[in-house]
mmCIF file of C-alpha atoms in Angstrom:
data_model
loop_
_atom_site.group_PDB
_atom_site.id
_atom_site.type_symbol
_atom_site.label_atom_id
_atom_site.label_comp_id
_atom_site.label_asym_id
_atom_site.label_seq_id
_atom_site.Cartn_x
_atom_site.Cartn_y
_atom_site.Cartn_z
ATOM 1 C CA UNK A 439 -14.703 33.380 29.059
ATOM 2 C CA UNK A 440 -16.252 30.922 26.566
ATOM 3 C CA UNK A 441 -14.335 27.739 26.798
ATOM 4 C CA UNK A 442 -15.494 26.145 23.568
ATOM 5 C CA UNK A 443 -15.855 27.458 19.897
ATOM 6 C CA UNK A 444 -19.282 25.806 19.794
ATOM 7 C CA UNK A 445 -21.360 22.836 21.123
ATOM 8 C CA UNK A 446 -20.191 20.418 18.481
ATOM 9 C CA UNK A 447 -17.055 20.239 20.418
ATOM 10 C CA UNK A 448 -18.270 18.630 23.716
ATOM 11 C CA UNK A 449 -21.272 16.633 22.059
ATOM 12 C CA UNK A 450 -21.096 12.875 23.104
ATOM 13 C CA UNK A 451 -18.657 10.922 20.708
ATOM 14 C CA UNK A 452 -21.448 8.356 19.752
ATOM 15 C CA UNK A 453 -23.732 11.438 18.563
ATOM 16 C CA UNK A 454 -20.844 12.893 16.562
ATOM 17 C CA UNK A 455 -20.347 9.490 14.781
ATOM 18 C CA UNK A 456 -24.008 9.223 14.064
ATOM 19 C CA UNK A 457 -24.294 12.624 12.618
ATOM 20 C CA UNK A 458 -21.272 12.423 10.427
ATOM 21 C CA UNK A 459 -22.289 8.898 9.338
ATOM 22 C CA UNK A 460 -25.850 10.474 8.581
ATOM 23 C CA UNK A 461 -24.424 13.248 6.490
ATOM 24 C CA UNK A 462 -22.217 10.854 4.448
ATOM 25 C CA UNK A 463 -24.369 9.329 1.932
ATOM 26 C CA UNK A 464 -25.579 12.774 0.848
ATOM 27 C CA UNK A 465 -22.135 13.930 0.480
ATOM 28 C CA UNK A 466 -21.048 10.884 -1.724
ATOM 29 C CA UNK A 467 -24.123 11.388 -3.646
ATOM 30 C CA UNK A 468 -23.326 15.172 -4.104
ATOM 31 C CA UNK A 469 -19.862 14.412 -5.399
ATOM 32 C CA UNK A 470 -21.069 11.713 -7.754
ATOM 33 C CA UNK A 471 -23.592 14.114 -9.133
ATOM 34 C CA UNK A 472 -21.769 17.587 -9.283
ATOM 35 C CA UNK A 473 -18.152 16.433 -10.155
ATOM 36 C CA UNK A 474 -16.974 14.757 -13.271
ATOM 37 C CA UNK A 475 -14.100 13.133 -11.279
ATOM 38 C CA UNK A 476 -16.149 11.424 -8.777
ATOM 39 C CA UNK A 477 -18.811 10.412 -11.111
ATOM 40 C CA UNK A 478 -15.859 8.376 -12.639
ATOM 41 C CA UNK A 479 -14.030 7.101 -9.517
ATOM 42 C CA UNK A 480 -17.230 6.267 -7.671
ATOM 43 C CA UNK A 481 -18.866 4.965 -10.785
ATOM 44 C CA UNK A 482 -21.384 1.804 -9.646
ATOM 45 C CA UNK A 483 -21.337 3.040 -5.926
ATOM 46 C CA UNK A 484 -24.800 3.136 -4.308
ATOM 47 C CA UNK A 485 -24.224 6.309 -2.191
ATOM 48 C CA UNK A 486 -27.176 5.477 -0.004
ATOM 49 C CA UNK A 487 -25.476 2.485 1.163
ATOM 50 C CA UNK A 488 -22.386 4.400 2.546
ATOM 51 C CA UNK A 489 -23.369 4.820 5.959
ATOM 52 C CA UNK A 490 -20.681 3.557 8.081
ATOM 53 C CA UNK A 491 -16.984 3.574 8.439
ATOM 54 C CA UNK A 492 -16.972 0.066 7.007
ATOM 55 C CA UNK A 493 -18.679 0.843 4.073
ATOM 56 C CA UNK A 494 -16.565 3.996 3.530
ATOM 57 C CA UNK A 495 -13.476 1.905 3.615
ATOM 58 C CA UNK A 496 -14.321 0.085 0.486
ATOM 59 C CA UNK A 497 -14.315 3.142 -1.507
ATOM 60 C CA UNK A 498 -11.012 3.976 -3.524
ATOM 61 C CA UNK A 499 -8.659 6.438 -2.016
ATOM 62 C CA UNK A 500 -7.836 9.441 -4.316
ATOM 63 C CA UNK A 501 -4.226 10.426 -3.464
ATOM 64 C CA UNK A 502 -2.747 13.896 -4.224
ATOM 65 C CA UNK A 503 -0.554 12.794 -7.073
ATOM 66 C CA UNK A 504 -3.856 11.210 -8.692
ATOM 67 C CA UNK A 505 -5.536 14.628 -8.267
ATOM 68 C CA UNK A 506 -2.547 16.286 -9.925
ATOM 69 C CA UNK A 507 -2.362 13.831 -12.868
ATOM 70 C CA UNK A 508 -6.113 14.397 -13.494
ATOM 71 C CA UNK A 509 -5.692 18.347 -13.484
ATOM 72 C CA UNK A 510 -2.839 17.831 -15.755
ATOM 73 C CA UNK A 511 -4.550 15.802 -18.283
ATOM 74 C CA UNK A 512 -7.686 18.496 -18.112
ATOM 75 C CA UNK A 513 -5.768 21.794 -17.976
ATOM 76 C CA UNK A 514 -7.365 23.027 -21.363
ATOM 77 C CA UNK A 515 -10.998 22.270 -20.275
ATOM 78 C CA UNK A 516 -11.108 22.272 -16.245
ATOM 79 C CA UNK A 517 -7.955 23.267 -14.196
ATOM 80 C CA UNK A 518 -9.526 21.579 -11.217
ATOM 81 C CA UNK A 519 -9.300 18.042 -12.847
ATOM 82 C CA UNK A 520 -13.195 17.538 -12.438
ATOM 83 C CA UNK A 521 -13.048 17.879 -8.670
ATOM 84 C CA UNK A 522 -14.717 21.108 -8.065
ATOM 85 C CA UNK A 523 -18.428 21.468 -7.688
ATOM 86 C CA UNK A 524 -18.629 25.251 -8.121
ATOM 87 C CA UNK A 525 -18.079 27.352 -11.041
ATOM 88 C CA UNK A 526 -16.479 30.838 -11.335
ATOM 89 C CA UNK A 527 -18.191 33.738 -10.000
ATOM 90 C CA UNK A 528 -19.671 34.600 -6.585
ATOM 91 C CA UNK A 529 -19.475 30.976 -5.547
ATOM 92 C CA UNK A 530 -15.762 30.748 -6.232
ATOM 93 C CA UNK A 531 -14.241 34.226 -5.139
ATOM 94 C CA UNK A 532 -10.549 33.064 -5.736
ATOM 95 C CA UNK A 533 -8.565 30.279 -7.287
ATOM 96 C CA UNK A 534 -5.198 29.377 -5.709
ATOM 97 C CA UNK A 535 -2.164 27.498 -6.656
ATOM 98 C CA UNK A 536 -0.272 24.883 -4.625
ATOM 99 C CA UNK A 537 3.168 23.208 -5.716
ATOM 100 C CA UNK A 538 2.570 21.026 -8.619
ATOM 101 C CA UNK A 539 0.933 23.161 -9.481
ATOM 102 C CA UNK A 540 -2.328 22.036 -8.016
ATOM 103 C CA UNK A 541 -5.131 24.565 -8.517
ATOM 104 C CA UNK A 542 -7.648 24.805 -5.589
ATOM 105 C CA UNK A 543 -11.076 26.549 -5.745
ATOM 106 C CA UNK A 544 -11.806 29.033 -2.930
ATOM 107 C CA UNK A 545 -15.516 28.761 -1.709
ATOM 108 C CA UNK A 546 -17.931 31.564 -0.562
ATOM 109 C CA UNK A 547 -19.213 30.306 2.933
ATOM 110 C CA UNK A 548 -17.772 32.169 5.747
ATOM 111 C CA UNK A 549 -14.683 30.591 7.039
ATOM 112 C CA UNK A 550 -14.624 28.191 4.138
ATOM 113 C CA UNK A 551 -11.648 26.277 5.448
ATOM 114 C CA UNK A 552 -13.104 26.100 9.120
ATOM 115 C CA UNK A 553 -9.832 27.705 10.817
ATOM 116 C CA UNK A 554 -11.798 29.607 13.308
ATOM 117 C CA UNK A 555 -12.118 26.554 15.496
ATOM 118 C CA UNK A 556 -8.324 26.131 15.761
ATOM 119 C CA UNK A 557 -7.749 29.715 16.340
ATOM 120 C CA UNK A 558 -10.335 29.818 19.115
ATOM 121 C CA UNK A 559 -8.454 26.879 20.768
ATOM 122 C CA UNK A 560 -5.074 28.686 20.607
ATOM 123 C CA UNK A 561 -6.750 31.486 22.581
ATOM 124 C CA UNK A 562 -7.592 34.061 19.834
ATOM 125 C CA UNK A 563 -10.741 36.200 20.459
ATOM 126 C CA UNK A 564 -12.722 38.766 19.284
ATOM 127 C CA UNK A 565 -10.853 42.150 19.190
ATOM 128 C CA UNK A 566 -7.386 40.521 18.868
ATOM 129 C CA UNK A 567 -5.124 41.899 16.245
ATOM 130 C CA UNK A 568 -3.565 38.958 14.168
ATOM 131 C CA UNK A 569 -0.262 39.571 12.684
ATOM 132 C CA UNK A 570 -0.368 36.978 9.622
ATOM 133 C CA UNK A 571 2.640 36.062 8.005
ATOM 134 C CA UNK A 572 1.556 33.332 5.583
ATOM 135 C CA UNK A 573 2.349 34.240 2.032
ATOM 136 C CA UNK A 574 -0.574 36.030 0.142
ATOM 137 C CA UNK A 575 0.869 35.360 -3.137
ATOM 138 C CA UNK A 576 -0.791 32.491 -5.195
ATOM 139 C CA UNK A 577 -1.104 29.949 -2.049
ATOM 140 C CA UNK A 578 -4.028 29.952 0.175
ATOM 141 C CA UNK A 579 -2.289 29.751 3.291
ATOM 142 C CA UNK A 580 -2.699 33.486 4.374
ATOM 143 C CA UNK A 581 -6.377 33.071 3.531
ATOM 144 C CA UNK A 582 -7.105 30.085 5.620
ATOM 145 C CA UNK A 583 -5.891 32.047 8.604
ATOM 146 C CA UNK A 584 -7.378 35.257 7.746
ATOM 147 C CA UNK A 585 -10.953 33.933 7.158
ATOM 148 C CA UNK A 586 -10.655 31.944 10.384
ATOM 149 C CA UNK A 587 -9.398 34.959 12.198
ATOM 150 C CA UNK A 588 -12.545 37.136 10.873
ATOM 151 C CA UNK A 589 -14.827 34.225 11.936
ATOM 152 C CA UNK A 590 -13.437 34.516 15.646
ATOM 153 C CA UNK A 591 -13.946 38.216 15.405
ATOM 154 C CA UNK A 592 -10.291 39.425 14.969
ATOM 155 C CA UNK A 593 -8.738 42.040 12.852
ATOM 156 C CA UNK A 594 -5.892 40.971 10.620
ATOM 157 C CA UNK A 595 -2.631 42.784 9.482
ATOM 158 C CA UNK A 596 -1.587 41.009 6.193
ATOM 159 C CA UNK A 597 1.985 40.986 6.679
ATOM 160 C CA UNK A 598 2.996 38.180 4.343
ATOM 161 C CA UNK A 599 6.675 36.825 4.115
ATOM 162 C CA UNK A 600 9.898 38.490 4.264
ATOM 163 C CA UNK A 601 10.619 42.259 4.809
ATOM 164 C CA UNK A 602 11.607 41.266 8.540
ATOM 165 C CA UNK A 603 12.487 44.977 9.368
ATOM 166 C CA UNK A 604 9.292 46.255 8.209
ATOM 167 C CA UNK A 605 7.117 43.503 9.908
ATOM 168 C CA UNK A 606 8.979 44.298 13.365
ATOM 169 C CA UNK A 607 8.200 47.947 12.841
ATOM 170 C CA UNK A 608 4.453 47.135 12.269
ATOM 171 C CA UNK A 609 4.330 44.770 15.417
ATOM 172 C CA UNK A 610 6.115 47.539 17.591
ATOM 173 C CA UNK A 611 3.517 50.195 16.257
ATOM 174 C CA UNK A 612 0.361 48.090 15.780
ATOM 175 C CA UNK A 613 0.857 46.100 18.999
ATOM 176 C CA UNK A 614 -0.865 42.758 17.521
ATOM 177 C CA UNK A 615 -1.483 40.239 20.248
ATOM 178 C CA UNK A 616 -1.592 37.177 17.904
ATOM 179 C CA UNK A 617 0.770 35.670 15.277
ATOM 180 C CA UNK A 618 -0.220 33.134 12.600
ATOM 181 C CA UNK A 619 2.362 31.918 10.077
ATOM 182 C CA UNK A 620 5.302 29.305 10.054
ATOM 183 C CA UNK A 621 7.093 28.548 13.326
ATOM 184 C CA UNK A 622 10.361 29.179 11.643
ATOM 185 C CA UNK A 623 9.551 32.767 10.790
ATOM 186 C CA UNK A 624 8.091 33.620 14.069
ATOM 187 C CA UNK A 625 11.520 32.406 15.690
ATOM 188 C CA UNK A 626 13.257 34.850 12.899
ATOM 189 C CA UNK A 627 11.171 37.467 14.128
ATOM 190 C CA UNK A 628 11.877 37.020 17.729
ATOM 191 C CA UNK A 629 15.540 36.578 17.484
ATOM 192 C CA UNK A 630 15.742 39.894 15.155
ATOM 193 C CA UNK A 631 13.827 41.693 17.744
ATOM 194 C CA UNK A 632 16.216 40.766 20.562
ATOM 195 C CA UNK A 633 19.142 41.889 18.252
ATOM 196 C CA UNK A 634 17.537 45.091 17.120
ATOM 197 C CA UNK A 635 15.749 46.138 20.380
ATOM 198 C CA UNK A 636 12.369 45.948 18.735
ATOM 199 C CA UNK A 637 9.408 45.856 21.044
ATOM 200 C CA UNK A 638 7.263 42.877 20.073
ATOM 201 C CA UNK A 639 6.237 42.192 23.695
ATOM 202 C CA UNK A 640 2.447 42.521 22.682
ATOM 203 C CA UNK A 641 2.496 39.188 20.912
ATOM 204 C CA UNK A 642 1.337 36.560 23.292
ATOM 205 C CA UNK A 643 -0.445 33.921 21.212
ATOM 206 C CA UNK A 644 0.217 32.130 18.034
ATOM 207 C CA UNK A 645 -1.068 29.413 15.518
ATOM 208 C CA UNK A 646 1.240 27.923 13.447
ATOM 209 C CA UNK A 647 1.393 25.408 10.407
ATOM 210 C CA UNK A 648 3.087 24.555 7.291
ATOM 211 C CA UNK A 649 6.145 22.868 9.105
ATOM 212 C CA UNK A 650 7.122 20.584 11.707
ATOM 213 C CA UNK A 651 6.566 22.118 15.151
ATOM 214 C CA UNK A 652 8.803 20.161 17.579
ATOM 215 C CA UNK A 653 8.376 20.435 21.449
ATOM 216 C CA UNK A 654 11.614 22.033 21.807
ATOM 217 C CA UNK A 655 10.617 25.030 19.626
ATOM 218 C CA UNK A 656 7.231 25.263 21.463
ATOM 219 C CA UNK A 657 9.263 25.440 24.769
ATOM 220 C CA UNK A 658 11.650 27.933 23.224
ATOM 221 C CA UNK A 659 8.600 30.341 22.513
ATOM 222 C CA UNK A 660 7.324 29.833 26.114
ATOM 223 C CA UNK A 661 10.644 30.938 27.403
ATOM 224 C CA UNK A 662 10.071 34.221 25.300
ATOM 225 C CA UNK A 663 6.479 34.574 26.552
ATOM 226 C CA UNK A 664 4.603 33.375 23.485
ATOM 227 C CA UNK A 665 1.970 30.479 23.719
ATOM 228 C CA UNK A 666 2.041 28.931 20.305
ATOM 229 C CA UNK A 667 -0.050 26.004 19.071
ATOM 230 C CA UNK A 668 -0.133 24.276 15.896
ATOM 231 C CA UNK A 669 -2.729 23.385 13.333
ATOM 232 C CA UNK A 670 -2.809 20.727 10.627
ATOM 233 C CA UNK A 671 -4.385 22.029 7.637
ATOM 234 C CA UNK A 672 -4.225 21.499 3.683
ATOM 235 C CA UNK A 673 -5.016 23.695 0.782
ATOM 236 C CA UNK A 674 -7.348 20.902 -0.584
ATOM 237 C CA UNK A 675 -9.298 20.042 2.713
ATOM 238 C CA UNK A 676 -8.866 23.121 5.000
ATOM 239 C CA UNK A 677 -8.606 22.166 8.815
ATOM 240 C CA UNK A 678 -8.067 18.661 9.645
ATOM 241 C CA UNK A 679 -6.802 18.909 13.230
ATOM 242 C CA UNK A 680 -5.542 21.246 15.832
ATOM 243 C CA UNK A 681 -3.879 21.559 19.173
ATOM 244 C CA UNK A 682 -5.674 22.460 22.410
ATOM 245 C CA UNK A 683 -4.473 23.816 25.597
ATOM 246 C CA UNK A 684 -3.803 20.213 26.724
ATOM 247 C CA UNK A 685 -1.245 19.713 24.067
ATOM 248 C CA UNK A 686 -2.017 16.007 23.892
ATOM 249 C CA UNK A 687 -1.812 15.314 20.292
ATOM 250 C CA UNK A 688 -4.092 17.134 17.841
ATOM 251 C CA UNK A 689 -7.990 17.249 17.933
ATOM 252 C CA UNK A 690 -9.645 16.324 14.493
ATOM 253 C CA UNK A 691 -12.149 18.966 13.133
ATOM 254 C CA UNK A 692 -15.765 18.608 13.490
ATOM 255 C CA UNK A 693 -16.478 18.869 9.727
ATOM 256 C CA UNK A 694 -14.207 16.076 8.541
ATOM 257 C CA UNK A 695 -14.352 12.134 8.544
ATOM 258 C CA UNK A 696 -10.766 10.894 9.309
ATOM 259 C CA UNK A 697 -9.200 7.509 8.696
ATOM 260 C CA UNK A 698 -5.738 6.113 9.225
ATOM 261 C CA UNK A 699 -5.040 3.623 6.374
ATOM 262 C CA UNK A 700 -1.917 1.417 5.621
ATOM 263 C CA UNK A 701 0.190 3.500 3.153
ATOM 264 C CA UNK A 702 -0.530 2.460 -0.479
ATOM 265 C CA UNK A 703 -3.741 0.876 0.126
ATOM 266 C CA UNK A 704 -7.573 1.750 1.117
ATOM 267 C CA UNK A 705 -7.224 -0.387 4.288
ATOM 268 C CA UNK A 706 -7.655 1.198 7.710
ATOM 269 C CA UNK A 707 -5.240 0.235 10.389
ATOM 270 C CA UNK A 708 -5.767 -0.856 13.923
ATOM 271 C CA UNK A 709 -6.226 1.946 16.465
ATOM 272 C CA UNK A 710 -2.808 3.289 17.482
ATOM 273 C CA UNK A 711 -1.033 2.021 14.494
ATOM 274 C CA UNK A 712 0.924 4.667 12.256
ATOM 275 C CA UNK A 713 -0.743 5.011 8.515
ATOM 276 C CA UNK A 714 -1.702 7.522 6.132
ATOM 277 C CA UNK A 715 -4.129 10.233 7.125
ATOM 278 C CA UNK A 716 -7.129 9.930 4.703
ATOM 279 C CA UNK A 717 -9.923 12.439 4.809
ATOM 280 C CA UNK A 718 -13.391 12.813 3.548
ATOM 281 C CA UNK A 719 -14.639 16.429 3.741
ATOM 282 C CA UNK A 720 -18.257 17.600 4.077
ATOM 283 C CA UNK A 721 -17.334 20.662 1.837
ATOM 284 C CA UNK A 722 -20.074 21.005 -0.805
ATOM 285 C CA UNK A 723 -17.637 23.155 -3.136
ATOM 286 C CA UNK A 724 -14.828 20.738 -3.239
ATOM 287 C CA UNK A 725 -16.317 17.345 -2.026
ATOM 288 C CA UNK A 726 -13.316 15.289 -1.597
ATOM 289 C CA UNK A 727 -13.990 11.566 -0.710
ATOM 290 C CA UNK A 728 -11.327 9.567 0.891
ATOM 291 C CA UNK A 729 -8.461 12.071 0.026
ATOM 292 C CA UNK A 730 -5.114 10.713 0.707
ATOM 293 C CA UNK A 731 -2.956 13.539 2.350
ATOM 294 C CA UNK A 732 0.376 11.676 2.184
ATOM 295 C CA UNK A 733 0.947 12.219 5.799
ATOM 296 C CA UNK A 734 1.559 9.680 8.341
ATOM 297 C CA UNK A 735 -0.087 9.900 11.856
ATOM 298 C CA UNK A 736 -1.820 7.495 14.128
ATOM 299 C CA UNK A 737 -4.958 7.813 16.460
ATOM 300 C CA UNK A 738 -4.612 8.541 20.193
ATOM 301 C CA UNK A 739 -6.815 6.771 22.775
ATOM 302 C CA UNK A 740 -9.151 8.446 25.023
ATOM 303 C CA UNK A 741 -10.648 12.176 25.115
ATOM 304 C CA UNK A 742 -8.828 15.538 25.238
ATOM 305 C CA UNK A 743 -8.629 16.772 28.796
ATOM 306 C CA UNK A 744 -10.098 20.140 27.797
ATOM 307 C CA UNK A 745 -13.407 18.374 27.471
ATOM 308 C CA UNK A 746 -13.530 18.342 23.781
ATOM 309 C CA UNK A 747 -14.708 14.788 22.741
ATOM 310 C CA UNK A 748 -13.689 14.397 19.111
ATOM 311 C CA UNK A 749 -10.891 11.802 18.161
ATOM 312 C CA UNK A 750 -7.300 12.808 18.327
ATOM 313 C CA UNK A 751 -4.207 12.057 16.263
ATOM 314 C CA UNK A 752 -0.695 12.121 17.267
ATOM 315 C CA UNK A 753 0.287 14.914 14.685
ATOM 316 C CA UNK A 754 2.599 14.654 11.751
ATOM 317 C CA UNK A 755 4.638 11.625 11.886
ATOM 318 C CA UNK A 756 6.149 11.839 8.216
ATOM 319 C CA UNK A 757 5.270 11.102 4.854
ATOM 320 C CA UNK A 758 3.325 8.037 3.502
ATOM 321 C CA UNK A 759 4.736 8.032 -0.100
ATOM 322 C CA UNK A 760 7.545 5.579 0.173
ATOM 323 C CA UNK A 761 8.021 4.580 -3.384
ATOM 324 C CA UNK A 762 11.535 3.612 -3.880
ATOM 325 C CA UNK A 763 13.855 2.559 -6.918
ATOM 326 C CA UNK A 764 15.441 -0.724 -6.404
ATOM 327 C CA UNK A 765 17.871 -2.326 -9.003
ATOM 328 C CA UNK A 766 16.359 0.264 -11.647
ATOM 329 C CA UNK A 767 12.570 -0.753 -10.734
ATOM 330 C CA UNK A 768 10.300 1.294 -8.845
ATOM 331 C CA UNK A 769 8.703 -0.437 -5.793
ATOM 332 C CA UNK A 770 5.463 0.938 -4.409
ATOM 333 C CA UNK A 771 3.741 0.397 -0.893
ATOM 334 C CA UNK A 772 0.683 -0.772 -2.697
ATOM 335 C CA UNK A 773 2.700 -3.678 -4.151
ATOM 336 C CA UNK A 774 3.894 -4.668 -0.675
ATOM 337 C CA UNK A 775 0.272 -4.594 0.336
ATOM 338 C CA UNK A 776 -0.657 -6.685 -2.847
ATOM 339 C CA UNK A 777 1.859 -9.334 -1.779
ATOM 340 C CA UNK A 778 0.585 -9.357 1.853
ATOM 341 C CA UNK A 779 -3.147 -9.622 0.743
ATOM 342 C CA UNK A 780 -2.219 -12.976 -1.064
ATOM 343 C CA UNK A 781 -1.359 -14.604 2.317
ATOM 344 C CA UNK A 782 -3.900 -14.566 5.206
ATOM 345 C CA UNK A 783 -1.138 -15.825 7.603
ATOM 346 C CA UNK A 784 0.598 -12.397 7.112
ATOM 347 C CA UNK A 785 -0.219 -9.782 9.856
ATOM 348 C CA UNK A 786 2.042 -6.991 8.452
ATOM 349 C CA UNK A 787 5.027 -6.819 6.113
ATOM 350 C CA UNK A 788 7.610 -4.375 5.689
ATOM 351 C CA UNK A 789 10.299 -4.239 2.647
ATOM 352 C CA UNK A 790 13.673 -3.288 3.829
ATOM 353 C CA UNK A 791 16.292 -2.164 1.182
ATOM 354 C CA UNK A 792 19.870 -2.460 2.319
ATOM 355 C CA UNK A 793 23.444 -2.458 0.949
ATOM 356 C CA UNK A 794 25.358 0.048 -1.108
ATOM 357 C CA UNK A 795 23.897 1.912 -4.413
ATOM 358 C CA UNK A 796 24.011 -0.448 -7.285
ATOM 359 C CA UNK A 797 24.338 -3.297 -4.968
ATOM 360 C CA UNK A 798 20.698 -3.452 -3.326
ATOM 361 C CA UNK A 799 19.693 -6.100 -1.051
ATOM 362 C CA UNK A 800 15.903 -6.449 -0.679
ATOM 363 C CA UNK A 801 14.421 -8.157 2.227
ATOM 364 C CA UNK A 802 10.646 -8.709 3.078
ATOM 365 C CA UNK A 803 10.145 -8.859 6.726
ATOM 366 C CA UNK A 804 6.740 -10.509 7.536
ATOM 367 C CA UNK A 805 4.848 -10.690 10.713
ATOM 368 C CA UNK A 806 3.190 -13.996 10.943
ATOM 369 C CA UNK A 807 2.410 -16.576 13.713
ATOM 370 C CA UNK A 808 1.896 -19.531 11.091
ATOM 371 C CA UNK A 809 4.355 -22.287 10.590
ATOM 372 C CA UNK A 810 7.473 -21.394 8.417
ATOM 373 C CA UNK A 811 7.157 -24.552 6.258
ATOM 374 C CA UNK A 812 7.000 -23.507 2.818
ATOM 375 C CA UNK A 813 5.529 -20.129 3.560
ATOM 376 C CA UNK A 814 8.777 -18.017 3.001
ATOM 377 C CA UNK A 815 9.201 -19.710 -0.523
ATOM 378 C CA UNK A 816 5.790 -18.991 -1.529
ATOM 379 C CA UNK A 817 6.059 -15.360 -0.375
ATOM 380 C CA UNK A 818 9.339 -15.086 -2.225
ATOM 381 C CA UNK A 819 7.506 -16.122 -5.458
ATOM 382 C CA UNK A 820 4.920 -13.634 -4.942
ATOM 383 C CA UNK A 821 7.455 -11.006 -4.622
ATOM 384 C CA UNK A 822 8.904 -11.918 -7.849
ATOM 385 C CA UNK A 823 5.478 -11.903 -9.565
ATOM 386 C CA UNK A 824 4.617 -8.545 -8.325
ATOM 387 C CA UNK A 825 7.900 -6.495 -8.367
ATOM 388 C CA UNK A 826 9.871 -8.483 -10.800
ATOM 389 C CA UNK A 827 12.750 -8.467 -8.381
ATOM 390 C CA UNK A 828 14.010 -11.203 -5.873
ATOM 391 C CA UNK A 829 13.901 -10.609 -2.287
ATOM 392 C CA UNK A 830 15.184 -12.573 0.961
ATOM 393 C CA UNK A 831 12.058 -13.573 3.122
ATOM 394 C CA UNK A 832 12.380 -13.029 6.798
ATOM 395 C CA UNK A 833 9.443 -14.322 8.975
ATOM 396 C CA UNK A 834 9.148 -12.555 12.353
ATOM 397 C CA UNK A 835 6.834 -12.804 15.298
ATOM 398 C CA UNK A 836 3.686 -10.581 15.338
ATOM 399 C CA UNK A 837 4.306 -7.138 17.036
ATOM 400 C CA UNK A 838 8.114 -7.254 15.951
ATOM 401 C CA UNK A 839 8.033 -4.686 13.284
ATOM 402 C CA UNK A 840 8.255 -0.870 14.336
ATOM 403 C CA UNK A 841 5.137 1.114 14.478
ATOM 404 C CA UNK A 842 6.349 3.843 12.379
ATOM 405 C CA UNK A 843 4.116 3.558 9.335
ATOM 406 C CA UNK A 844 6.752 2.443 7.051
ATOM 407 C CA UNK A 845 5.871 -0.221 4.254
ATOM 408 C CA UNK A 846 9.224 0.287 2.425
ATOM 409 C CA UNK A 847 12.485 1.096 4.522
ATOM 410 C CA UNK A 848 15.421 2.243 2.566
ATOM 411 C CA UNK A 849 18.286 1.502 4.497
ATOM 412 C CA UNK A 850 20.911 1.933 2.090
ATOM 413 C CA UNK A 851 24.155 3.498 2.315
ATOM 414 C CA UNK A 852 24.606 6.552 0.017
ATOM 415 C CA UNK A 853 28.198 7.300 0.904
#
């Protein structure tokens, strides 16, 4: 049995990086030329000079809320807010809607969202029947999995969501070997089958997404004869990362450039530090450049034990949007970053909000190796200048603050 989806998965890491960086200038130029949004966002950028991660890191991050705001402002003329590089017709077979609503174009290439790679790593093979329980209504989740399954050579039963009894009947009669959908719905199917005596023993493999997939649930599925792996994909970007048989983090897809940045900024963090997942896709139809997912993760060192050589991330570690209302004022992670940038002595900063509601106490904890003489007072002045609020300043040794990606910690009591 073939071990890898294609030769891209095992190419030398340096070769992969060189090929991604070689493709980057053309993608930036394409986004500038083919989309109104990036003509504005990347105005003045010389695409030919974006040939390294350092050069890429100087470009602005476009976060999901900004994409939504552009779409809302242009609903009458362009539901995609100027981000799509294709027009309705054969090149755009479908339009989808995600919560917001945010509208996403479908593209015409085979396996447009590149999910085949993740399904193959989860053990799906040609001839398998896939029971697909993602929703076929408005959102693209079902189509991500279906197009990937077709790329692998599978047949798909479009089960969708709900109607548990009918789904159990279909599984018992059609005998699918694979499941795609959320992990929570798969658990419901297994539990209902045990209660009703339905035969779903044919199911042996699964690829799940859309929700957290804790190890405890993974082990529960193993106890019931199901080898289930997780994928990390979004409607905007398609596949970002996926589990392999090693189950050591998640392997980054071959067709994206992934960065981990400090929440609220465009600045990459050190390897291993938790931050926001930012992705540049090589998708020509929807060429998102430095798209902030709003998800937290961190890079893992080393290569995957399966022999795949791409970088790995730890998986989903929470949400990056930590905007918090303090004494009637919204404070954003970007403001904390702005304060830290004013002082080269600051290694990292974390704003902690404590106390009870309506009696907030704001403390900025700052990692620094510098002398405390006057530094705390100057930082306090900067906090008032940026946020219009007063804060206690606490200087701590480098390496003291938790590595959890939090720039703002809300530790208030809500009782």
